[in-house]
Amino acid sequence: MKKSLFKFTAPALAVGLALSAHGGVSAADNKAEKAEAKENKAKVSQSFKKGSDVSHRLAPVEKKVFTVNDILVELGIELEGKEALTIEEFAYYQEQVDSVFGKLGAATNQLEAVTKKFDDNSAEVIEVEVSISSAYAAAQLTQEYLNSLEVVEEVPEVDVPETPEEPTEPEPTEPVTP
């Protein structure tokens, strides 16, 4: 019983996208957010003096994660319903999954560079960390699904000319005598 890849990856992608879109902060955390905002006010104003803020630095990381999510959705749609792949198809899809992991690694490294310069406990940084984690989980599920598919050697189709049927001669019939 194979389950659809999309059924596996959709929840992970949805969580990542939802937290990215909403900032991961609920109304109940409003007081904590205000207190954190006062503490980080000096850091934020200092970052504006330097000509960049954490949001500006996180934008390329978020863009990489969104690109990865798009690729994973496309892969999920392409792989959905397939039970077997040719060697060439498997190599193509494996290359796509490897590319996704490479982009996620680059996004993680870029995020680490940002957190060295800015507060790594800010809501924006945590939001991006969650997005990256969700994308990693979806990529792992895609890899597992790809590995579960059967890889078959493609048998070239050979057009075999049809041999014309030899006409059958009617069997001689004996004349009917009265």
Tab-separated table of C-alpha atoms in Angstrom:
chain	number	residue	atom	x	y	z
A	1	MET	CA	0.000	0.000	0.000
A	2	LYS	CA	1.782	3.117	-1.231
A	3	LYS	CA	0.702	6.463	0.049
A	4	SER	CA	0.890	9.539	-2.064
A	5	LEU	CA	4.050	11.585	-1.683
A	6	PHE	CA	1.943	14.703	-1.658
A	7	LYS	CA	0.041	13.380	1.367
A	8	PHE	CA	3.357	13.070	3.217
A	9	THR	CA	4.920	16.373	2.211
A	10	ALA	CA	1.861	18.605	2.294
A	11	PRO	CA	1.659	18.843	6.115
A	12	ALA	CA	5.348	19.693	6.471
A	13	LEU	CA	5.157	22.303	3.731
A	14	ALA	CA	1.944	23.745	5.132
A	15	VAL	CA	3.467	24.186	8.586
A	16	GLY	CA	6.534	25.879	7.158
A	17	LEU	CA	4.552	28.177	4.921
A	18	ALA	CA	1.997	28.992	7.601
A	19	LEU	CA	4.657	29.938	10.097
A	20	SER	CA	6.501	31.930	7.467
A	21	ALA	CA	3.402	33.870	6.523
A	22	HIS	CA	2.196	34.553	10.052
A	23	GLY	CA	5.466	35.070	11.849
A	24	GLY	CA	4.850	32.264	14.308
A	25	VAL	CA	3.692	34.674	17.015
A	26	SER	CA	0.210	34.399	18.463
A	27	ALA	CA	-1.824	37.108	20.144
A	28	ALA	CA	-1.184	35.485	23.523
A	29	ASP	CA	2.507	36.195	23.112
A	30	ASN	CA	1.872	39.903	22.540
A	31	LYS	CA	3.237	40.946	25.972
A	32	ALA	CA	6.356	38.842	25.527
A	33	GLU	CA	6.790	40.282	22.059
A	34	LYS	CA	6.623	43.854	23.413
A	35	ALA	CA	9.219	43.064	26.065
A	36	GLU	CA	11.476	41.453	23.502
A	37	ALA	CA	10.997	44.420	21.201
A	38	LYS	CA	12.236	46.797	23.923
A	39	GLU	CA	15.283	44.616	24.565
A	40	ASN	CA	16.142	44.366	20.900
A	41	LYS	CA	15.467	48.031	20.162
A	42	ALA	CA	19.106	48.914	20.593
A	43	LYS	CA	20.214	46.048	18.338
A	44	VAL	CA	17.704	46.985	15.665
A	45	SER	CA	18.627	50.652	15.697
A	46	GLN	CA	22.287	49.678	15.533
A	47	SER	CA	21.599	47.445	12.528
A	48	PHE	CA	19.814	50.324	10.755
A	49	LYS	CA	22.892	52.455	11.321
A	50	LYS	CA	24.971	49.791	9.585
A	51	GLY	CA	22.608	49.899	6.624
A	52	SER	CA	20.875	46.550	6.993
A	53	ASP	CA	18.479	44.805	9.312
A	54	VAL	CA	17.745	41.177	10.037
A	55	SER	CA	14.754	41.086	7.681
A	56	HIS	CA	16.904	42.320	4.828
A	57	ARG	CA	19.506	39.654	5.590
A	58	LEU	CA	16.911	36.894	5.900
A	59	ALA	CA	15.195	37.674	2.592
A	60	PRO	CA	17.637	35.606	0.460
A	61	VAL	CA	17.356	32.695	2.892
A	62	GLU	CA	13.573	32.802	2.733
A	63	LYS	CA	13.727	32.979	-1.053
A	64	LYS	CA	15.846	29.804	-1.139
A	65	VAL	CA	13.379	28.013	1.139
A	66	PHE	CA	10.400	29.078	-0.993
A	67	THR	CA	12.217	27.881	-4.114
A	68	VAL	CA	12.905	24.538	-2.426
A	69	ASN	CA	9.249	24.210	-1.416
A	70	ASP	CA	8.176	24.889	-5.004
A	71	ILE	CA	10.580	22.246	-6.311
A	72	LEU	CA	9.348	19.714	-3.750
A	73	VAL	CA	5.721	20.318	-4.702
A	74	GLU	CA	6.582	19.852	-8.388
A	75	LEU	CA	8.481	16.641	-7.614
A	76	GLY	CA	5.573	15.386	-5.543
A	77	ILE	CA	3.159	15.986	-8.394
A	78	GLU	CA	5.468	14.311	-10.925
A	79	LEU	CA	6.158	11.278	-8.739
A	80	GLU	CA	2.612	10.818	-7.488
A	81	GLY	CA	1.105	7.615	-8.764
A	82	LYS	CA	4.326	6.241	-10.216
A	83	GLU	CA	5.208	2.759	-9.115
A	84	ALA	CA	8.356	2.286	-11.170
A	85	LEU	CA	10.984	4.459	-12.804
A	86	THR	CA	13.556	3.843	-15.474
A	87	ILE	CA	17.189	4.259	-14.525
A	88	GLU	CA	17.291	7.592	-16.357
A	89	GLU	CA	14.151	8.857	-14.613
A	90	PHE	CA	15.488	7.816	-11.228
A	91	ALA	CA	18.793	9.611	-11.922
A	92	TYR	CA	16.904	12.769	-12.928
A	93	TYR	CA	14.710	12.771	-9.814
A	94	GLN	CA	17.663	11.942	-7.560
A	95	GLU	CA	19.537	14.910	-9.036
A	96	GLN	CA	16.555	17.137	-8.224
A	97	VAL	CA	16.405	15.889	-4.625
A	98	ASP	CA	20.178	16.348	-4.235
A	99	SER	CA	19.779	19.900	-5.522
A	100	VAL	CA	17.094	20.542	-2.917
A	101	PHE	CA	19.367	19.334	-0.124
A	102	GLY	CA	22.172	21.519	-1.477
A	103	LYS	CA	19.933	24.595	-1.475
A	104	LEU	CA	18.772	23.834	2.043
A	105	GLY	CA	22.387	23.486	3.172
A	106	ALA	CA	23.190	26.856	1.619
A	107	ALA	CA	20.155	28.404	3.312
A	108	THR	CA	21.246	26.953	6.660
A	109	ASN	CA	24.770	28.323	6.237
A	110	GLN	CA	23.412	31.724	5.283
A	111	LEU	CA	21.118	31.703	8.319
A	112	GLU	CA	24.063	30.875	10.581
A	113	ALA	CA	25.940	33.876	9.190
A	114	VAL	CA	22.948	36.104	9.909
A	115	THR	CA	22.581	34.813	13.472
A	116	LYS	CA	26.231	35.584	14.191
A	117	LYS	CA	25.535	39.221	13.430
A	118	PHE	CA	21.995	39.498	14.800
A	119	ASP	CA	20.002	38.020	17.659
A	120	ASP	CA	19.362	34.348	16.900
A	121	ASN	CA	16.288	34.255	19.163
A	122	SER	CA	14.318	36.847	17.247
A	123	ALA	CA	10.938	35.795	15.895
A	124	GLU	CA	12.103	36.308	12.306
A	125	VAL	CA	15.103	34.016	12.716
A	126	ILE	CA	13.039	31.340	14.458
A	127	GLU	CA	10.451	31.586	11.691
A	128	VAL	CA	13.116	30.931	9.043
A	129	GLU	CA	14.594	28.071	11.102
A	130	VAL	CA	11.156	26.432	11.227
A	131	SER	CA	10.728	26.918	7.474
A	132	ILE	CA	14.092	25.285	6.801
A	133	SER	CA	13.279	22.390	9.155
A	134	SER	CA	9.931	21.833	7.447
A	135	ALA	CA	11.581	21.876	4.041
A	136	TYR	CA	14.221	19.378	5.229
A	137	ALA	CA	11.443	17.091	6.491
A	138	ALA	CA	9.606	17.327	3.169
A	139	ALA	CA	12.837	16.665	1.260
A	140	GLN	CA	13.510	13.591	3.419
A	141	LEU	CA	10.026	12.276	2.678
A	142	THR	CA	10.562	12.888	-1.022
A	143	GLN	CA	13.872	10.998	-0.856
A	144	GLU	CA	12.234	8.104	0.989
A	145	TYR	CA	9.411	7.963	-1.544
A	146	LEU	CA	11.873	8.036	-4.425
A	147	ASN	CA	13.852	5.202	-2.828
A	148	SER	CA	10.666	3.169	-2.413
A	149	LEU	CA	9.929	3.190	-6.136
A	150	GLU	CA	11.029	0.264	-8.217
A	151	VAL	CA	13.793	1.037	-10.701
A	152	VAL	CA	13.481	-0.951	-13.889
A	153	GLU	CA	15.776	-1.258	-16.813
A	154	GLU	CA	14.132	0.190	-19.836
A	155	VAL	CA	13.546	-2.419	-22.474
A	156	PRO	CA	13.741	-0.856	-25.890
A	157	GLU	CA	10.670	-1.386	-27.925
A	158	VAL	CA	11.484	-3.234	-31.075
A	159	ASP	CA	9.067	-3.118	-33.911
A	160	VAL	CA	8.660	-6.675	-34.962
A	161	PRO	CA	7.245	-6.846	-38.427
A	162	GLU	CA	4.107	-8.794	-38.494
A	163	THR	CA	4.364	-11.898	-40.560
A	164	PRO	CA	1.494	-12.080	-42.904
A	165	GLU	CA	-0.683	-14.987	-42.261
A	166	GLU	CA	-0.448	-17.534	-44.943
A	167	PRO	CA	-3.744	-17.985	-46.597
A	168	THR	CA	-5.236	-21.214	-45.656
A	169	GLU	CA	-6.393	-23.342	-48.457
A	170	PRO	CA	-9.882	-24.562	-48.133
A	171	GLU	CA	-10.072	-28.185	-47.443
A	172	PRO	CA	-11.306	-30.122	-50.361
A	173	THR	CA	-14.794	-31.153	-49.880
A	174	GLU	CA	-16.135	-34.335	-51.215
A	175	PRO	CA	-18.856	-34.002	-53.708
A	176	VAL	CA	-22.166	-34.933	-52.387
A	177	THR	CA	-23.652	-37.868	-54.246
A	178	PRO	CA	-27.386	-38.370	-54.234
